[in-house]
Amino acid sequence: MSEALANLLNETRQFPPPAELAANANVTAGAYDEAAGDRLAFWERQADRLAWAQKWDQVLDWSNAPFAKWFVGGQLNVAYNCLDRHVEAGRGDKVAIHWEGEPGDTRTLTYADLHELTCRAANALTDLGVVAGDRVAIYLPMIPEAAVAMLACARIGATHSVVFGGFSADALTNRIQDASAKVVITADGGYRRGKPSALKPTVDEAVANCPTIEHVLVVRRTGEDVAWSAKDHWWHETVESASAEHAAQPFDAEHPLFILYTSGTTARPKGILHTTGGYLTQAAYTAHAVFDLKPESDVYWCTADIGWVTGHSYIVYGPLANGATQVMYEGTPDTPHKGRFWEIVDKYRVTILYTAPTLIRTMMKWGEDIPAGFDMSSLRLLGSVGEPINPEAWMWYRQHVGRGELPIVDTWWQTETGAIMISPLPGVTETKPGSAMTPLPGVVADVVDDQGRSVPNGGGGYLVLREPWPSMLRTVWGDDNRFLETYWSRFGAGAGNTGGDQWIYFAGDGAKKDDDGHIWLLGRVDDVMLVSGHNISTTEVESALVSHPSVAEAAVVGATDPTTGQAIVAFAIPRGTADISGEAGEQLIAELRNHVAKTLGPIAKPRQIMLVPELPKTRSGKIMRRLLRDVAENRSLGDVTTLQDSSVMELISSGMQGGK
Ligand code: 6R9
């Protein structure tokens, strides 16, 4: 990290946990020492949160590293842990899901309801010939059946592969083919932006190219007409008429639970494989520890889509394993109005809200008057996931959603890690805006230089994980080599040349340690820019832009430059009230370039800033800088199939002339 940028993110604000939360927190500071003393014994105690049909003989088998086996010899059923045991304990009448459809229709499902539906779905899948070890693709909107479908697969030992409802037929086809899925569970459609959005035609197109698919199970959601083939079965005819009796059979702790595809930076997606016992242990523990989840009194809401790992671990498995009550919402945040999220918080008296920086920045753009119009006094804890959260967005979240007093947990993790790895503990940590702070108890993270050496406090480099963890990916589906190459060959034993016999996991994120040793994430390493020999992270320049009162959101890329190697090109979305027409726009651009230079040093001054109405994002809200680089370098656009809204790129390309 260059001298000029040494005091980047020199964020001095710090917020202790509210006294009442600290006094009643699920997890206290002692957990760090406990886990540091004997990490494996610590994880064993967390595994005891679950009901095991057969206890394990060995906590971790690392003899074939980096292929891990956790809780070796143990057996359990994931659906039993998420449903049956709560019902058996007399909590069947407790609400599991308050579901809110986008058009305003609602459903309330108790644990008993969810259990019954899952048993029926498990029987229906069995009747369709699905057996343990088979793969089932799930392509559904955010309706309760999405959770039921996942749990039903888990119940019978089928491995699910959830594909975002927004992905194209090609993306769905590739994922079905890669996993040789036997069944697809889908719907006629879902509601998005006030109207029905069809899914079934996309599935029909995919299935035509996927001979492994024997059956398609279709939930009726919108009631729109759909084409019908011999492979198709209505959910309401098949599942709802199946028996509600189903005895959950235990599976090995290492039985494959799900595959979830992550595209990363290359085009070909990787099927990340998660297994049963370790995954559920860490999903359950982190939901308990990081969200301070109190099943008796909390109403928890994670706004993620089920097609993102966040939906897997923190809508389905983590909260349900804890017996929590949660909200699930089908639609977009601005339908029918921009206060929809806050209206839902108000209506269900949500206490814990877990969302993404992209949403917070969008809410900033819409203005603080909107949340101010709702009663959000029920909230007691806020969470963030998906990208680095800029200090300004963090402060806005605390101020305008958190009444200036709620703790924010900025949670760093990945599809590959399965569960949260680095985060404040809400009853313990004095948080800093923009920092994910410290590894959770039982997690060993570090920041290393390009030789794999731990950097001192104040230094920057690559984020790594030094010890295996229970919910770690087990491999890339069907491609052990890619697993080894992508994650384990950069540093440590797998690299051969950087010394040590330790296996070190390379996360692909840049990070720095501040003077107190707290961790700040700086974005994907592929996004780091090299300007006149200085490494500059996109995150830092973006945060500087967002700290200007006229900017709601920004994306920064490095474009090839004849003099500086790479030059910084920024795309900025103005806040609701900023005047950007003609002269005023030019003036704002000049002001922003100077603002960045003043905040970060002249080396970080963007060569070019474009004011744009939107940024290209994936469905989990990550900015697709690769596409912006194409624009900045006047290339034709690469693969846009994983974009949330592909029209955004046309908007940007057409609106950028003269934006110098
Ligand atoms: C859970 C999830 C993983 C990548 C990860 C990193 C970024 C996620 C973050 C964060 C900074 C956080 N990321 N959380 N960066 N601070 N709190 O997002 O999984 O979709 O696989 O993405 O997201 O770059 O490597 P996934």
JSON list of C-alpha atoms in Angstrom, two decimals, residues 318-422:
[
{"chain": "A", "resi": 318, "resn": "GLY", "atom": "CA", "xyz": [-29.26, -20.62, 10.33]},
{"chain": "A", "resi": 319, "resn": "PRO", "atom": "CA", "xyz": [-32.50, -18.99, 11.54]},
{"chain": "A", "resi": 320, "resn": "LEU", "atom": "CA", "xyz": [-34.59, -22.16, 11.29]},
{"chain": "A", "resi": 321, "resn": "ALA", "atom": "CA", "xyz": [-31.99, -24.26, 13.12]},
{"chain": "A", "resi": 322, "resn": "ASN", "atom": "CA", "xyz": [-32.33, -21.68, 15.90]},
{"chain": "A", "resi": 323, "resn": "GLY", "atom": "CA", "xyz": [-36.15, -21.79, 15.86]},
{"chain": "A", "resi": 324, "resn": "ALA", "atom": "CA", "xyz": [-36.40, -18.10, 14.95]},
{"chain": "A", "resi": 325, "resn": "THR", "atom": "CA", "xyz": [-39.40, -16.15, 13.68]},
{"chain": "A", "resi": 326, "resn": "GLN", "atom": "CA", "xyz": [-38.62, -14.33, 10.48]},
{"chain": "A", "resi": 327, "resn": "VAL", "atom": "CA", "xyz": [-40.00, -12.21, 7.69]},
{"chain": "A", "resi": 328, "resn": "MET", "atom": "CA", "xyz": [-39.64, -13.23, 4.06]},
{"chain": "A", "resi": 329, "resn": "TYR", "atom": "CA", "xyz": [-40.43, -10.74, 1.29]},
{"chain": "A", "resi": 330, "resn": "GLU", "atom": "CA", "xyz": [-41.03, -11.56, -2.35]},
{"chain": "A", "resi": 331, "resn": "GLY", "atom": "CA", "xyz": [-40.39, -8.33, -4.16]},
{"chain": "A", "resi": 332, "resn": "THR", "atom": "CA", "xyz": [-38.41, -5.20, -4.81]},
{"chain": "A", "resi": 333, "resn": "PRO", "atom": "CA", "xyz": [-37.79, -2.41, -2.26]},
{"chain": "A", "resi": 334, "resn": "ASP", "atom": "CA", "xyz": [-39.58, 0.28, -4.28]},
{"chain": "A", "resi": 335, "resn": "THR", "atom": "CA", "xyz": [-42.84, -1.49, -5.08]},
{"chain": "A", "resi": 336, "resn": "PRO", "atom": "CA", "xyz": [-45.36, 0.00, -4.74]},
{"chain": "A", "resi": 337, "resn": "HIS", "atom": "CA", "xyz": [-43.41, 2.80, -3.04]},
{"chain": "A", "resi": 338, "resn": "LYS", "atom": "CA", "xyz": [-39.87, 3.54, -1.86]},
{"chain": "A", "resi": 339, "resn": "GLY", "atom": "CA", "xyz": [-40.77, 2.98, 1.77]},
{"chain": "A", "resi": 340, "resn": "ARG", "atom": "CA", "xyz": [-41.79, -0.66, 1.33]},
{"chain": "A", "resi": 341, "resn": "PHE", "atom": "CA", "xyz": [-38.93, -2.06, 3.41]},
{"chain": "A", "resi": 342, "resn": "TRP", "atom": "CA", "xyz": [-39.57, 0.29, 6.31]},
{"chain": "A", "resi": 343, "resn": "GLU", "atom": "CA", "xyz": [-43.29, -0.40, 6.09]},
{"chain": "A", "resi": 344, "resn": "ILE", "atom": "CA", "xyz": [-42.51, -4.13, 6.48]},
{"chain": "A", "resi": 345, "resn": "VAL", "atom": "CA", "xyz": [-40.22, -3.44, 9.46]},
{"chain": "A", "resi": 346, "resn": "ASP", "atom": "CA", "xyz": [-43.03, -1.42, 11.02]},
{"chain": "A", "resi": 347, "resn": "LYS", "atom": "CA", "xyz": [-45.79, -3.94, 10.21]},
{"chain": "A", "resi": 348, "resn": "TYR", "atom": "CA", "xyz": [-44.05, -7.03, 11.61]},
{"chain": "A", "resi": 349, "resn": "ARG", "atom": "CA", "xyz": [-42.15, -5.22, 14.36]},
{"chain": "A", "resi": 350, "resn": "VAL", "atom": "CA", "xyz": [-38.84, -6.48, 12.96]},
{"chain": "A", "resi": 351, "resn": "THR", "atom": "CA", "xyz": [-36.05, -6.46, 15.56]},
{"chain": "A", "resi": 352, "resn": "ILE", "atom": "CA", "xyz": [-33.06, -7.62, 13.51]},
{"chain": "A", "resi": 353, "resn": "LEU", "atom": "CA", "xyz": [-32.48, -6.46, 9.93]},
{"chain": "A", "resi": 354, "resn": "TYR", "atom": "CA", "xyz": [-29.80, -8.00, 7.68]},
{"chain": "A", "resi": 355, "resn": "THR", "atom": "CA", "xyz": [-29.30, -6.35, 4.30]},
{"chain": "A", "resi": 356, "resn": "ALA", "atom": "CA", "xyz": [-26.67, -5.33, 1.74]},
{"chain": "A", "resi": 357, "resn": "PRO", "atom": "CA", "xyz": [-24.65, -2.12, 1.23]},
{"chain": "A", "resi": 358, "resn": "THR", "atom": "CA", "xyz": [-26.15, -1.73, -2.24]},
{"chain": "A", "resi": 359, "resn": "LEU", "atom": "CA", "xyz": [-29.59, -1.38, -0.66]},
{"chain": "A", "resi": 360, "resn": "ILE", "atom": "CA", "xyz": [-28.38, 1.02, 1.97]},
{"chain": "A", "resi": 361, "resn": "ARG", "atom": "CA", "xyz": [-26.80, 3.23, -0.70]},
{"chain": "A", "resi": 362, "resn": "THR", "atom": "CA", "xyz": [-30.00, 3.06, -2.74]},
{"chain": "A", "resi": 363, "resn": "MET", "atom": "CA", "xyz": [-31.97, 4.18, 0.32]},
{"chain": "A", "resi": 364, "resn": "MET", "atom": "CA", "xyz": [-29.46, 7.02, 0.79]},
{"chain": "A", "resi": 365, "resn": "LYS", "atom": "CA", "xyz": [-30.12, 8.10, -2.76]},
{"chain": "A", "resi": 366, "resn": "TRP", "atom": "CA", "xyz": [-33.86, 8.15, -2.12]},
{"chain": "A", "resi": 367, "resn": "GLY", "atom": "CA", "xyz": [-33.35, 10.31, 0.96]},
{"chain": "A", "resi": 368, "resn": "GLU", "atom": "CA", "xyz": [-33.77, 10.00, 4.70]},
{"chain": "A", "resi": 369, "resn": "ASP", "atom": "CA", "xyz": [-37.32, 11.38, 4.69]},
{"chain": "A", "resi": 370, "resn": "ILE", "atom": "CA", "xyz": [-38.52, 7.98, 3.54]},
{"chain": "A", "resi": 371, "resn": "PRO", "atom": "CA", "xyz": [-37.41, 5.86, 6.54]},
{"chain": "A", "resi": 372, "resn": "ALA", "atom": "CA", "xyz": [-38.36, 8.79, 8.81]},
{"chain": "A", "resi": 373, "resn": "GLY", "atom": "CA", "xyz": [-41.98, 8.22, 7.80]},
{"chain": "A", "resi": 374, "resn": "PHE", "atom": "CA", "xyz": [-42.21, 4.81, 9.53]},
{"chain": "A", "resi": 375, "resn": "ASP", "atom": "CA", "xyz": [-42.11, 3.55, 13.08]},
{"chain": "A", "resi": 376, "resn": "MET", "atom": "CA", "xyz": [-38.99, 1.45, 13.29]},
{"chain": "A", "resi": 377, "resn": "SER", "atom": "CA", "xyz": [-38.63, 1.53, 17.04]},
{"chain": "A", "resi": 378, "resn": "SER", "atom": "CA", "xyz": [-38.77, -2.29, 17.14]},
{"chain": "A", "resi": 379, "resn": "LEU", "atom": "CA", "xyz": [-35.31, -2.59, 15.56]},
{"chain": "A", "resi": 380, "resn": "ARG", "atom": "CA", "xyz": [-32.42, -3.51, 17.88]},
{"chain": "A", "resi": 381, "resn": "LEU", "atom": "CA", "xyz": [-29.67, -4.78, 15.58]},
{"chain": "A", "resi": 382, "resn": "LEU", "atom": "CA", "xyz": [-28.58, -4.11, 12.00]},
{"chain": "A", "resi": 383, "resn": "GLY", "atom": "CA", "xyz": [-26.42, -6.22, 9.72]},
{"chain": "A", "resi": 384, "resn": "SER", "atom": "CA", "xyz": [-24.67, -5.78, 6.38]},
{"chain": "A", "resi": 385, "resn": "VAL", "atom": "CA", "xyz": [-23.26, -8.27, 3.87]},
{"chain": "A", "resi": 386, "resn": "GLY", "atom": "CA", "xyz": [-22.10, -8.59, 0.29]},
{"chain": "A", "resi": 387, "resn": "GLU", "atom": "CA", "xyz": [-19.58, -5.83, -0.27]},
{"chain": "A", "resi": 388, "resn": "PRO", "atom": "CA", "xyz": [-17.43, -3.51, 1.77]},
{"chain": "A", "resi": 389, "resn": "ILE", "atom": "CA", "xyz": [-19.78, -0.98, 3.33]},
{"chain": "A", "resi": 390, "resn": "ASN", "atom": "CA", "xyz": [-18.50, 2.55, 2.88]},
{"chain": "A", "resi": 391, "resn": "PRO", "atom": "CA", "xyz": [-18.17, 4.50, 6.13]},
{"chain": "A", "resi": 392, "resn": "GLU", "atom": "CA", "xyz": [-20.74, 7.05, 4.91]},
{"chain": "A", "resi": 393, "resn": "ALA", "atom": "CA", "xyz": [-23.28, 4.35, 4.13]},
{"chain": "A", "resi": 394, "resn": "TRP", "atom": "CA", "xyz": [-22.57, 2.73, 7.51]},
{"chain": "A", "resi": 395, "resn": "MET", "atom": "CA", "xyz": [-23.21, 6.05, 9.28]},
{"chain": "A", "resi": 396, "resn": "TRP", "atom": "CA", "xyz": [-26.37, 6.65, 7.29]},
{"chain": "A", "resi": 397, "resn": "TYR", "atom": "CA", "xyz": [-27.63, 3.17, 8.21]},
{"chain": "A", "resi": 398, "resn": "ARG", "atom": "CA", "xyz": [-26.94, 3.76, 11.89]},
{"chain": "A", "resi": 399, "resn": "GLN", "atom": "CA", "xyz": [-28.41, 7.26, 11.82]},
{"chain": "A", "resi": 400, "resn": "HIS", "atom": "CA", "xyz": [-31.52, 6.86, 9.72]},
{"chain": "A", "resi": 401, "resn": "VAL", "atom": "CA", "xyz": [-32.44, 3.22, 10.28]},
{"chain": "A", "resi": 402, "resn": "GLY", "atom": "CA", "xyz": [-30.76, 2.62, 13.63]},
{"chain": "A", "resi": 403, "resn": "ARG", "atom": "CA", "xyz": [-31.91, 5.80, 15.40]},
{"chain": "A", "resi": 404, "resn": "GLY", "atom": "CA", "xyz": [-28.26, 6.75, 15.85]},
{"chain": "A", "resi": 405, "resn": "GLU", "atom": "CA", "xyz": [-27.83, 4.04, 18.47]},
{"chain": "A", "resi": 406, "resn": "LEU", "atom": "CA", "xyz": [-28.14, 0.53, 17.06]},
{"chain": "A", "resi": 407, "resn": "PRO", "atom": "CA", "xyz": [-25.12, -1.70, 16.60]},
{"chain": "A", "resi": 408, "resn": "ILE", "atom": "CA", "xyz": [-24.20, -2.68, 13.04]},
{"chain": "A", "resi": 409, "resn": "VAL", "atom": "CA", "xyz": [-22.60, -6.02, 12.29]},
{"chain": "A", "resi": 410, "resn": "ASP", "atom": "CA", "xyz": [-20.65, -5.83, 9.02]},
{"chain": "A", "resi": 411, "resn": "THR", "atom": "CA", "xyz": [-20.29, -9.50, 8.16]},
{"chain": "A", "resi": 412, "resn": "TRP", "atom": "CA", "xyz": [-17.58, -10.74, 5.79]},
{"chain": "A", "resi": 413, "resn": "TRP", "atom": "CA", "xyz": [-17.96, -14.17, 4.26]},
{"chain": "A", "resi": 414, "resn": "GLN", "atom": "CA", "xyz": [-18.39, -15.93, 0.92]},
{"chain": "A", "resi": 415, "resn": "THR", "atom": "CA", "xyz": [-20.36, -18.67, -0.80]},
{"chain": "A", "resi": 416, "resn": "GLU", "atom": "CA", "xyz": [-17.21, -20.72, -0.21]},
{"chain": "A", "resi": 417, "resn": "THR", "atom": "CA", "xyz": [-17.03, -20.08, 3.53]},
{"chain": "A", "resi": 418, "resn": "GLY", "atom": "CA", "xyz": [-20.70, -21.09, 3.97]},
{"chain": "A", "resi": 419, "resn": "ALA", "atom": "CA", "xyz": [-21.18, -18.88, 7.00]},
{"chain": "A", "resi": 420, "resn": "ILE", "atom": "CA", "xyz": [-20.01, -15.62, 8.53]},
{"chain": "A", "resi": 421, "resn": "MET", "atom": "CA", "xyz": [-16.27, -15.51, 9.26]},
{"chain": "A", "resi": 422, "resn": "ILE", "atom": "CA", "xyz": [-15.34, -11.93, 10.15]}
]
